[in-house]
Tab-separated table of C-alpha atoms and ligand atoms in Angstrom:
chain	number	residue	atom	x	y	z
A	1	MET	CA	0.000	0.000	0.000
A	2	ALA	CA	1.355	3.404	-0.980
A	3	LEU	CA	0.727	6.824	0.528
A	4	ILE	CA	0.072	9.381	-2.151
A	5	VAL	CA	-0.253	13.131	-1.793
A	6	GLN	CA	-2.204	14.728	-4.643
A	7	LYS	CA	-2.686	18.419	-5.304
A	8	TYR	CA	-5.443	19.813	-7.507
A	9	GLY	CA	-5.044	23.400	-8.737
A	10	GLY	CA	-7.696	26.054	-9.340
A	11	THR	CA	-8.911	24.984	-12.800
A	12	SER	CA	-8.986	21.341	-11.692
A	13	VAL	CA	-11.584	22.266	-9.034
A	14	GLY	CA	-13.077	25.216	-10.955
A	15	SER	CA	-16.724	24.040	-10.954
A	16	ALA	CA	-19.076	21.584	-9.229
A	17	GLU	CA	-18.536	19.169	-12.155
A	18	ARG	CA	-14.758	19.417	-11.869
A	19	ILE	CA	-14.969	18.754	-8.112
A	20	GLN	CA	-17.064	15.636	-8.790
A	21	ALA	CA	-14.482	14.503	-11.353
A	22	VAL	CA	-11.674	15.016	-8.831
A	23	ALA	CA	-13.642	13.000	-6.244
A	24	ASP	CA	-14.021	10.147	-8.771
A	25	ARG	CA	-10.295	10.186	-9.483
A	26	ILE	CA	-9.444	10.099	-5.760
A	27	ILE	CA	-11.757	7.120	-5.297
A	28	ARG	CA	-10.013	5.285	-8.162
A	29	TRP	CA	-6.634	5.811	-6.448
A	30	LYS	CA	-8.085	4.701	-3.113
A	31	GLU	CA	-9.668	1.588	-4.616
A	32	LYS	CA	-6.243	0.545	-5.872
A	33	GLY	CA	-5.260	0.236	-2.196
A	34	ASN	CA	-3.539	3.596	-1.688
A	35	ASP	CA	-3.839	5.987	1.211
A	36	VAL	CA	-4.627	9.394	-0.266
A	37	VAL	CA	-4.005	12.876	1.111
A	38	VAL	CA	-5.331	15.655	-1.113
A	39	VAL	CA	-4.378	19.333	-1.203
A	40	VAL	CA	-6.652	21.721	-3.058
A	41	SER	CA	-6.479	25.290	-4.279
A	42	ALA	CA	-9.288	27.803	-4.361
A	43	MET	CA	-11.651	27.418	-7.342
A	44	SER	CA	-10.161	29.199	-10.368
A	45	GLY	CA	-10.541	32.968	-10.238
A	46	GLU	CA	-11.468	32.968	-6.563
A	47	THR	CA	-8.153	34.214	-5.154
A	48	ASN	CA	-8.124	37.021	-7.737
A	49	ARG	CA	-11.688	37.896	-6.767
A	50	LEU	CA	-10.658	38.121	-3.112
A	51	ILE	CA	-7.679	40.314	-4.011
A	52	ASP	CA	-10.004	42.672	-5.930
A	53	LEU	CA	-12.327	42.823	-2.914
A	54	ILE	CA	-9.409	43.707	-0.651
A	55	LYS	CA	-8.319	46.451	-3.055
A	56	ALA	CA	-11.861	47.827	-3.213
A	57	VAL	CA	-12.282	47.987	0.564
A	58	ASN	CA	-8.819	48.959	1.776
A	59	PRO	CA	-5.808	48.450	-0.475
A	60	ARG	CA	-3.499	49.382	2.404
A	61	GLY	CA	-5.216	47.027	4.835
A	62	SER	CA	-3.030	45.115	7.262
A	63	ALA	CA	-1.256	42.049	5.958
A	64	ARG	CA	-2.788	39.937	8.729
A	65	GLU	CA	-6.350	40.730	7.663
A	66	GLN	CA	-5.507	40.240	3.993
A	67	ASP	CA	-4.414	36.677	4.772
A	68	VAL	CA	-7.606	36.072	6.767
A	69	ILE	CA	-9.508	36.894	3.566
A	70	LEU	CA	-7.218	35.205	1.026
A	71	SER	CA	-7.259	31.891	2.876
A	72	THR	CA	-11.042	31.524	2.561
A	73	GLY	CA	-10.973	30.392	-1.088
A	74	GLU	CA	-9.313	27.095	-0.245
A	75	GLN	CA	-11.641	26.519	2.704
A	76	VAL	CA	-14.625	26.407	0.364
A	77	THR	CA	-12.949	23.836	-1.884
A	78	ILE	CA	-11.966	21.433	0.924
A	79	GLY	CA	-15.549	21.388	2.218
A	80	LEU	CA	-17.040	20.865	-1.231
A	81	LEU	CA	-14.613	18.076	-2.108
A	82	ALA	CA	-15.198	16.311	1.246
A	83	MET	CA	-18.945	16.491	0.609
A	84	ALA	CA	-18.549	15.171	-2.945
A	85	LEU	CA	-16.600	12.197	-1.549
A	86	GLU	CA	-19.169	11.626	1.210
A	87	SER	CA	-21.925	11.510	-1.409
A	88	LYS	CA	-19.972	8.761	-3.176
A	89	ASN	CA	-19.631	6.796	0.090
A	90	CYS	CA	-15.951	7.539	0.470
A	91	PRO	CA	-15.107	8.637	4.038
A	92	ALA	CA	-13.246	11.939	3.956
A	93	LYS	CA	-12.248	14.717	6.322
A	94	SER	CA	-11.254	18.274	5.516
A	95	TYR	CA	-8.620	20.336	7.314
A	96	THR	CA	-7.726	24.007	7.018
A	97	GLY	CA	-4.034	24.818	7.321
A	98	SER	CA	-4.406	25.899	10.937
A	99	GLN	CA	-6.411	22.774	11.812
A	100	VAL	CA	-3.601	20.515	10.554
A	101	LYS	CA	-1.539	22.465	11.901
A	102	VAL	CA	0.758	23.799	9.216
A	103	LEU	CA	3.053	25.974	11.332
A	104	THR	CA	4.579	28.905	9.456
A	105	ASP	CA	6.599	32.004	10.250
A	106	ASN	CA	4.672	35.255	10.467
A	107	SER	CA	5.548	36.760	7.063
A	108	PHE	CA	1.963	37.323	5.998
A	109	SER	CA	1.332	36.749	2.268
A	110	LYS	CA	4.651	34.914	1.806
A	111	ALA	CA	4.953	32.774	4.911
A	112	ARG	CA	7.345	29.843	5.086
A	113	ILE	CA	6.347	26.450	6.443
A	114	MET	CA	8.322	25.549	9.578
A	115	ASP	CA	6.615	22.352	10.695
A	116	ILE	CA	3.597	20.147	10.070
A	117	GLU	CA	1.709	18.340	12.812
A	118	ASP	CA	0.859	14.954	11.295
A	119	SER	CA	-0.611	12.870	14.151
A	120	ALA	CA	-4.308	13.686	13.574
A	121	MET	CA	-3.990	13.049	9.844
A	122	ARG	CA	-2.257	9.719	10.462
A	123	GLN	CA	-5.076	8.656	12.756
A	124	ASP	CA	-7.653	9.544	10.081
A	125	LEU	CA	-5.682	7.656	7.446
A	126	ASP	CA	-5.610	4.615	9.756
A	127	ASP	CA	-9.390	4.943	9.981
A	128	GLY	CA	-9.579	4.690	6.177
A	129	LYS	CA	-10.395	8.325	5.464
A	130	VAL	CA	-9.234	10.489	2.593
A	131	ILE	CA	-7.646	13.625	4.031
A	132	ILE	CA	-8.315	16.910	2.280
A	133	VAL	CA	-6.120	19.845	3.215
A	134	ALA	CA	-6.533	23.484	2.213
A	135	GLY	CA	-3.442	24.532	0.280
A	136	PHE	CA	-1.681	27.897	0.405
A	137	GLN	CA	-2.205	28.490	4.132
A	138	GLY	CA	-0.987	27.853	7.623
A	139	ALA	CA	-0.854	29.552	10.987
A	140	ASP	CA	1.981	31.183	12.880
A	141	GLU	CA	2.876	30.326	16.474
A	142	ASN	CA	0.272	32.806	17.740
A	143	GLY	CA	-2.471	31.202	15.695
A	144	ASN	CA	-2.661	33.979	13.089
A	145	ILE	CA	-3.696	32.697	9.667
A	146	THR	CA	-0.936	33.054	7.085
A	147	THR	CA	-0.714	32.445	3.332
A	148	LEU	CA	2.241	31.115	1.370
A	149	GLY	CA	2.335	33.323	-1.739
A	150	ARG	CA	0.611	32.843	-5.105
A	151	GLY	CA	0.723	29.244	-6.249
A	152	GLY	CA	1.433	28.184	-2.658
A	153	SER	CA	-0.764	25.077	-2.698
A	154	ASP	CA	2.058	23.302	-4.540
A	155	THR	CA	4.258	23.987	-1.525
A	156	THR	CA	1.626	22.698	0.898
A	157	ALA	CA	1.478	19.471	-1.118
A	158	VAL	CA	5.218	18.882	-1.193
A	159	ALA	CA	5.605	19.801	2.489
A	160	LEU	CA	2.838	17.347	3.417
A	161	ALA	CA	4.408	14.641	1.256
A	162	VAL	CA	7.705	15.171	3.078
A	163	ALA	CA	6.092	15.264	6.540
A	164	LEU	CA	4.064	12.103	5.887
A	165	LYS	CA	6.931	10.374	4.049
A	166	ALA	CA	4.655	9.841	1.054
A	167	ASP	CA	5.680	7.588	-1.813
A	168	GLU	CA	4.790	10.194	-4.408
A	169	CYS	CA	3.653	13.794	-4.655
A	170	GLN	CA	1.346	14.278	-7.630
A	171	ILE	CA	0.562	17.782	-8.844
A	172	TYR	CA	-2.602	17.686	-10.943
A	173	THR	CA	-3.050	20.777	-13.082
A	174	ASP	CA	-4.363	21.871	-16.487
A	175	VAL	CA	-1.298	20.724	-18.483
A	176	ASP	CA	-0.028	17.166	-18.713
A	177	GLY	CA	3.444	17.993	-17.478
A	178	VAL	CA	6.308	20.431	-17.779
A	179	TYR	CA	7.083	21.680	-21.295
A	180	THR	CA	10.173	23.324	-22.804
A	181	THR	CA	8.333	26.600	-22.279
A	182	ASP	CA	4.798	27.718	-21.447
A	183	PRO	CA	2.667	25.978	-24.109
A	184	ARG	CA	0.247	28.910	-23.980
A	185	VAL	CA	2.958	31.163	-25.414
A	186	VAL	CA	4.662	28.660	-27.707
A	187	PRO	CA	2.054	26.133	-28.862
A	188	ASN	CA	4.688	23.744	-30.265
A	189	ALA	CA	6.610	23.555	-26.967
A	190	ARG	CA	7.800	20.023	-26.306
A	191	HIS	CA	6.671	17.818	-23.410
A	192	ILE	CA	9.481	16.804	-21.026
A	193	PRO	CA	8.888	13.317	-19.534
A	194	LYS	CA	11.670	13.539	-16.924
A	195	LEU	CA	13.319	16.649	-15.539
A	196	SER	CA	15.876	17.229	-12.785
A	197	LEU	CA	14.858	19.059	-9.622
A	198	GLU	CA	17.803	21.416	-10.222
A	199	GLU	CA	16.468	22.420	-13.638
A	200	MET	CA	12.927	22.737	-12.350
A	201	LEU	CA	14.237	24.919	-9.536
A	202	GLU	CA	15.762	27.319	-12.063
A	203	MET	CA	12.727	27.178	-14.371
A	204	ALA	CA	10.404	27.949	-11.448
A	205	SER	CA	12.603	30.692	-10.036
A	206	GLN	CA	12.786	32.279	-13.488
A	207	GLY	CA	8.998	32.353	-13.766
A	208	SER	CA	7.644	28.975	-14.977
A	209	LYS	CA	4.539	28.983	-12.821
A	210	VAL	CA	3.652	25.358	-13.420
A	211	LEU	CA	5.232	24.706	-9.993
A	212	GLN	CA	5.768	27.228	-7.233
A	213	ILE	CA	9.470	27.804	-6.543
A	214	ARG	CA	9.193	27.004	-2.849
A	215	ALA	CA	7.566	23.667	-3.629
A	216	VAL	CA	10.546	22.731	-5.772
A	217	GLU	CA	12.978	23.992	-3.107
A	218	PHE	CA	11.271	21.758	-0.563
A	219	ALA	CA	11.312	18.758	-2.896
A	220	HIS	CA	14.977	19.379	-3.682
A	221	LYS	CA	15.941	19.717	-0.028
A	222	TYR	CA	14.138	16.558	1.076
A	223	ASN	CA	14.549	14.628	-2.164
A	224	MET	CA	10.836	14.197	-2.795
A	225	PRO	CA	10.032	13.371	-6.441
A	226	ILE	CA	7.152	15.360	-7.931
A	227	ARG	CA	4.935	14.154	-10.754
A	228	VAL	CA	3.085	16.816	-12.766
A	229	LEU	CA	0.006	15.610	-14.610
A	230	SER	CA	-3.323	16.762	-15.992
A	231	SER	CA	-6.584	16.375	-14.095
A	232	PHE	CA	-8.353	16.675	-17.444
A	233	ASP	CA	-6.817	13.464	-18.768
A	234	GLU	CA	-9.162	10.551	-18.150
A	235	ASP	CA	-6.559	7.917	-19.011
A	236	GLU	CA	-4.791	6.777	-15.809
A	237	GLN	CA	-1.678	5.966	-17.850
A	238	CYS	CA	-1.600	9.513	-19.188
A	239	LYS	CA	1.481	11.569	-20.011
A	240	SER	CA	3.210	13.251	-17.084
A	241	THR	CA	6.521	14.771	-16.037
A	242	LEU	CA	8.574	13.259	-13.253
A	243	VAL	CA	10.750	15.859	-11.537
A	244	THR	CA	13.501	14.035	-9.726
A	245	ARG	CA	17.182	14.085	-8.733
A	246	GLU	CA	19.726	14.934	-11.405
A	247	GLU	CA	21.524	11.572	-10.973
A	248	ASP	CA	18.353	9.802	-12.067
A	249	ILE	CA	18.315	11.617	-15.395
A	250	MET	CA	20.533	10.132	-18.065
A	251	GLU	CA	20.167	12.764	-20.747
A	252	LYS	CA	21.932	16.035	-19.977
A	253	VAL	CA	20.644	18.637	-22.385
A	254	LEU	CA	22.287	21.931	-23.116
A	255	VAL	CA	19.127	24.015	-22.971
A	256	ARG	CA	16.179	22.316	-21.334
A	257	GLY	CA	13.704	25.137	-21.513
A	258	VAL	CA	12.899	28.830	-21.743
A	259	ALA	CA	11.327	30.473	-18.697
A	260	PHE	CA	9.985	33.990	-18.468
A	261	ASN	CA	8.605	36.359	-15.920
A	262	ARG	CA	6.601	39.487	-16.521
A	263	ASP	CA	6.105	40.220	-12.844
A	264	GLU	CA	9.325	42.167	-12.412
A	265	ALA	CA	10.134	45.854	-12.249
A	266	GLN	CA	13.444	47.665	-12.485
A	267	LEU	CA	14.710	50.384	-10.141
A	268	THR	CA	17.713	52.592	-10.833
A	269	VAL	CA	19.570	55.147	-8.798
A	270	THR	CA	22.364	57.074	-10.526
A	271	GLY	CA	25.205	59.244	-9.288
A	272	VAL	CA	25.517	57.807	-5.781
A	273	PRO	CA	28.896	57.996	-3.979
A	274	ASP	CA	31.188	55.171	-5.116
A	275	GLU	CA	32.325	54.073	-1.667
A	276	PRO	CA	32.426	50.915	0.455
A	277	GLY	CA	29.038	49.958	1.851
A	278	ILE	CA	26.972	51.645	-0.831
A	279	ALA	CA	25.235	48.437	-1.943
A	280	PHE	CA	24.359	47.687	1.660
A	281	LYS	CA	23.035	51.217	2.174
A	282	ILE	CA	20.812	50.961	-0.909
A	283	LEU	CA	19.545	47.424	-0.482
A	284	GLY	CA	19.404	47.338	3.333
A	285	PRO	CA	16.220	49.421	3.627
A	286	ILE	CA	14.635	47.466	0.750
A	287	SER	CA	15.303	44.188	2.481
A	288	ASP	CA	14.188	45.625	5.866
A	289	ALA	CA	10.845	46.342	4.192
A	290	ASN	CA	10.671	42.610	3.372
A	291	ILE	CA	10.995	43.259	-0.369
A	292	GLU	CA	12.868	40.557	-2.247
A	293	VAL	CA	15.466	41.733	-4.745
A	294	ASP	CA	16.211	39.614	-7.782
A	295	MET	CA	18.851	40.885	-10.222
A	296	ILE	CA	21.424	43.482	-9.155
A	297	VAL	CA	23.857	45.450	-11.320
A	298	GLN	CA	26.323	48.067	-10.106
A	299	ASN	CA	28.194	50.016	-12.783
A	300	MET	CA	31.924	50.716	-12.702
A	301	GLY	CA	32.286	54.036	-10.878
A	302	SER	CA	33.573	57.218	-12.484
A	303	ASP	CA	34.096	60.664	-10.903
A	304	ASN	CA	33.662	58.959	-7.510
A	305	THR	CA	30.054	58.147	-8.252
A	306	THR	CA	28.315	55.033	-9.479
A	307	ASP	CA	24.905	53.812	-10.725
A	308	PHE	CA	22.939	50.971	-9.238
A	309	THR	CA	20.092	48.973	-10.797
A	310	PHE	CA	18.052	46.121	-9.364
A	311	THR	CA	14.753	44.326	-9.938
A	312	VAL	CA	11.886	43.524	-7.568
A	313	HIS	CA	8.455	41.935	-7.928
A	314	ARG	CA	6.168	44.297	-9.834
A	315	ASN	CA	3.685	44.361	-6.932
A	316	GLU	CA	6.379	45.908	-4.772
A	317	TYR	CA	7.559	48.444	-7.338
A	318	GLU	CA	5.873	51.536	-5.872
A	319	LYS	CA	6.865	50.670	-2.324
A	320	ALA	CA	10.482	49.977	-3.319
A	321	LYS	CA	10.661	53.173	-5.381
A	322	GLU	CA	9.406	55.232	-2.470
A	323	ILE	CA	12.046	53.789	-0.132
A	324	LEU	CA	14.825	54.088	-2.701
A	325	CYS	CA	14.058	57.672	-3.661
A	326	VAL	CA	13.997	58.871	-0.039
A	327	PHE	CA	17.451	57.378	0.336
A	328	ALA	CA	18.616	58.797	-3.024
A	329	ASP	CA	17.575	62.264	-1.913
A	330	GLU	CA	19.523	61.966	1.334
A	331	MET	CA	22.617	60.776	-0.531
A	332	GLY	CA	22.394	63.529	-3.130
A	333	ALA	CA	22.013	60.991	-5.954
A	334	ARG	CA	21.684	62.345	-9.481
A	335	THR	CA	18.456	60.504	-10.390
A	336	CYS	CA	16.131	57.933	-8.920
A	337	GLY	CA	13.506	56.092	-10.912
A	338	GLY	CA	12.451	52.871	-12.500
A	339	ASP	CA	10.423	51.012	-15.061
A	340	ASN	CA	7.720	48.463	-14.419
A	341	LYS	CA	7.274	47.461	-18.071
A	342	ILE	CA	10.138	45.027	-18.198
A	343	ALA	CA	10.310	41.238	-18.351
A	344	LYS	CA	12.914	38.579	-17.724
A	345	VAL	CA	13.649	35.722	-20.111
A	346	SER	CA	15.909	32.815	-19.146
A	347	ILE	CA	17.326	29.695	-20.723
A	348	VAL	CA	17.918	26.762	-18.366
A	349	GLY	CA	19.799	23.472	-18.708
A	350	VAL	CA	22.240	21.368	-16.660
A	351	GLY	CA	24.342	20.793	-19.792
A	352	MET	CA	25.469	24.433	-19.579
A	353	ARG	CA	27.753	23.446	-16.697
A	354	SER	CA	30.217	21.872	-19.054
A	355	HIS	CA	29.650	23.953	-22.177
A	356	ALA	CA	30.614	27.568	-22.755
A	357	GLY	CA	29.087	29.659	-25.503
A	358	VAL	CA	25.412	29.216	-24.669
A	359	ALA	CA	25.126	32.828	-23.508
A	360	ARG	CA	26.781	33.980	-26.726
A	361	ASP	CA	24.198	32.051	-28.790
A	362	MET	CA	21.404	33.542	-26.715
A	363	PHE	CA	22.641	37.110	-27.286
A	364	GLU	CA	23.015	36.452	-31.010
A	365	ILE	CA	19.453	35.138	-31.315
A	366	LEU	CA	18.110	38.206	-29.502
A	367	ALA	CA	20.285	40.571	-31.533
A	368	ASN	CA	18.967	39.072	-34.782
A	369	GLU	CA	15.472	40.000	-33.633
A	370	GLY	CA	16.577	43.530	-32.726
A	371	ILE	CA	15.807	42.984	-29.034
A	372	ASN	CA	17.799	45.181	-26.675
A	373	ILE	CA	19.118	43.519	-23.492
A	374	ARG	CA	18.954	45.705	-20.372
A	375	MET	CA	20.438	43.407	-17.745
A	376	ILE	CA	22.127	40.007	-17.752
A	377	SER	CA	22.658	37.469	-15.020
A	378	THR	CA	24.072	33.974	-15.189
A	379	SER	CA	24.376	30.945	-12.952
A	380	GLU	CA	25.863	27.513	-13.608
A	381	ILE	CA	22.737	26.285	-15.336
A	382	LYS	CA	20.921	29.398	-16.569
A	383	VAL	CA	21.318	32.686	-18.395
A	384	SER	CA	18.726	35.421	-17.799
A	385	VAL	CA	18.199	38.724	-19.544
A	386	VAL	CA	15.879	41.617	-18.830
A	387	VAL	CA	14.150	43.094	-21.891
A	388	ASP	CA	11.321	45.534	-22.575
A	389	GLU	CA	8.050	43.783	-21.825
A	390	LYS	CA	6.796	44.386	-25.364
A	391	TYR	CA	9.513	42.068	-26.710
A	392	LEU	CA	8.845	39.251	-24.261
A	393	GLU	CA	6.876	36.886	-26.490
A	394	LEU	CA	9.174	37.465	-29.456
A	395	ALA	CA	12.198	36.745	-27.261
A	396	VAL	CA	10.671	33.521	-25.878
A	397	ARG	CA	9.642	32.246	-29.317
A	398	SER	CA	12.927	33.064	-31.003
A	399	LEU	CA	15.000	31.470	-28.219
A	400	HIS	CA	12.778	28.387	-28.212
A	401	GLU	CA	13.236	28.038	-31.945
A	402	GLY	CA	16.889	29.132	-31.965
A	403	PHE	CA	17.881	26.411	-29.506
A	404	GLY	CA	15.856	23.818	-31.418
A	405	LEU	CA	13.583	23.045	-28.499
A	406	GLU	CA	10.494	22.193	-30.471
A	407	ASN	CA	12.376	19.283	-32.001
A	408	GLU	CA	14.691	16.927	-30.168
A	409	ALA	CA	16.734	18.847	-27.596
A	410	LYS	CA	20.476	19.082	-28.219
A	411	SER	CA	22.154	16.448	-26.044
A	412	VAL	CA	25.535	16.951	-24.504
A	413	ALA	CA	28.013	14.096	-24.288
B	501	ADP	P1	-2.769	25.353	-11.114
B	501	ADP	O1	-3.927	26.263	-10.981
B	501	ADP	O2	-3.161	23.941	-11.390
B	501	ADP	O3	-1.790	25.475	-9.990
B	501	ADP	P2	-1.065	27.003	-12.751
B	501	ADP	O4	-1.781	27.964	-13.641
B	501	ADP	O5	-0.448	27.533	-11.515
B	501	ADP	O6	-2.035	25.793	-12.455
B	501	ADP	O7	0.099	26.265	-13.568
B	501	ADP	C1	-0.186	25.626	-14.793
B	501	ADP	C2	0.161	26.577	-15.935
B	501	ADP	O8	1.574	26.808	-15.949
B	501	ADP	C3	-0.106	26.044	-17.321
B	501	ADP	O9	-1.450	26.230	-17.700
B	501	ADP	C4	0.879	26.814	-18.185
B	501	ADP	O10	0.261	27.909	-18.840
B	501	ADP	C5	1.882	27.378	-17.184
B	501	ADP	N1	3.285	27.085	-17.531
B	501	ADP	C6	4.297	27.995	-17.483
B	501	ADP	N2	5.439	27.439	-17.872
B	501	ADP	C7	5.181	26.147	-18.154
B	501	ADP	C8	5.985	25.046	-18.597
B	501	ADP	N3	7.290	25.186	-18.821
B	501	ADP	N4	5.368	23.843	-18.774
B	501	ADP	C9	4.052	23.693	-18.536
B	501	ADP	N5	3.244	24.708	-18.131
B	501	ADP	C10	3.788	25.911	-17.928
B	502	LIG	N1	-5.231	30.000	-4.543
B	502	LIG	C1	-3.860	30.442	-4.484
B	502	LIG	C2	-3.500	31.220	-5.734
B	502	LIG	O1	-4.337	31.421	-6.592
B	502	LIG	C3	-2.897	29.327	-4.219
B	502	LIG	C4	-2.790	28.286	-5.306
B	502	LIG	O2	-3.643	28.213	-6.188
B	502	LIG	O3	-1.825	27.503	-5.271
B	502	LIG	O4	-2.388	31.663	-5.871
B	503	MG	MG1	-0.225	26.824	-9.570
């Protein structure tokens, strides 16, 4: 008998019919002799609806209250799914994050899971019940409800799989696996049957929203394989992607996929004193405000001054700009400003470790399309560039084609 954790995303539970279909699928897994723990998201569109409500009532409302509201979407789905299972004579019990309890830190809206209390769930599993847990939420040590960031139900699922020592963590979504890039942007993107956790980590951190980055971090840290599959595929032997350790993957491709992110914004301060500690002085207040910084570029100084550019999540653009420009004023900087119409495009592949020249090819492909690169950052297995948002789709398509991803990927010996 295996213990399986399954997660169903928003579109997979987007209507009463979809919830019934999910219940039928769970019963099929249970009838094969498995114990099943299910994590669900809010019904599709619901979290966005709640965000709009928050904005309409008090856009500057406290983070604690925002999480109280945002967590309700998932609570509806767990109840509905438990009732659908009950109606099909399958014993089931729903849990909110705080009922489990999924203990998190107190960073409202982007809380991190610290611990999961598994004894009650184990007892219910022993009693033959299907457990249904609300994704995307937990509670801090004072009992305040917290949420885990957009797409956070993936992280709940992987964390539960780790805590319960599950045999597999299955992420059911609206695509039948991970593709070389988002198939909505490049319709001839290629399906990837097996992918390393390292590559998925880079793809997710560079914007491939098919899995939330923290879910992949968790899986990587605790070596929990993830299987991505479609809840719309009726065939149990359907296509899927297994995301697992690099050693388990024989084929090392040069470029595995193209990821992109249009949620970023760029901030620039020019003419600041070129002296030790300047980066700390600029980024310290940003980090103190709990704003995550992604790419950072500091120019070579001249005339004892230098320029500094960095990117943040677009939602935090105004807040970051406010903080930065107060500082810039105090320092007598020449200018302070930014641009929130930028996007980041990245190529990812473990084969890059042993092969130089991939970045060069990337820049050539973009140059041939007349796309200007604003910032560049590289790691062992990825190259990212920031471009004007209006060129994003062109950049993704030309890189996908330029690296031959729609056909067989280039293998590296
Ligand atoms: P869910 O609601 O099930 O969590 P998401 O919308 O978060 O689903 O994630 C699935 C979506 O991820 C797909 O519909 C697809 O548009 C997008 N996506 C982005 N990059 C990729 C990729 N490389 N492979 C597959 N899907 C991707
Ligand atoms: N409902 C949340 C969101 O829309 C969490 C999730 O779906 O994973 O981001
Ligand atoms: Mg998701």
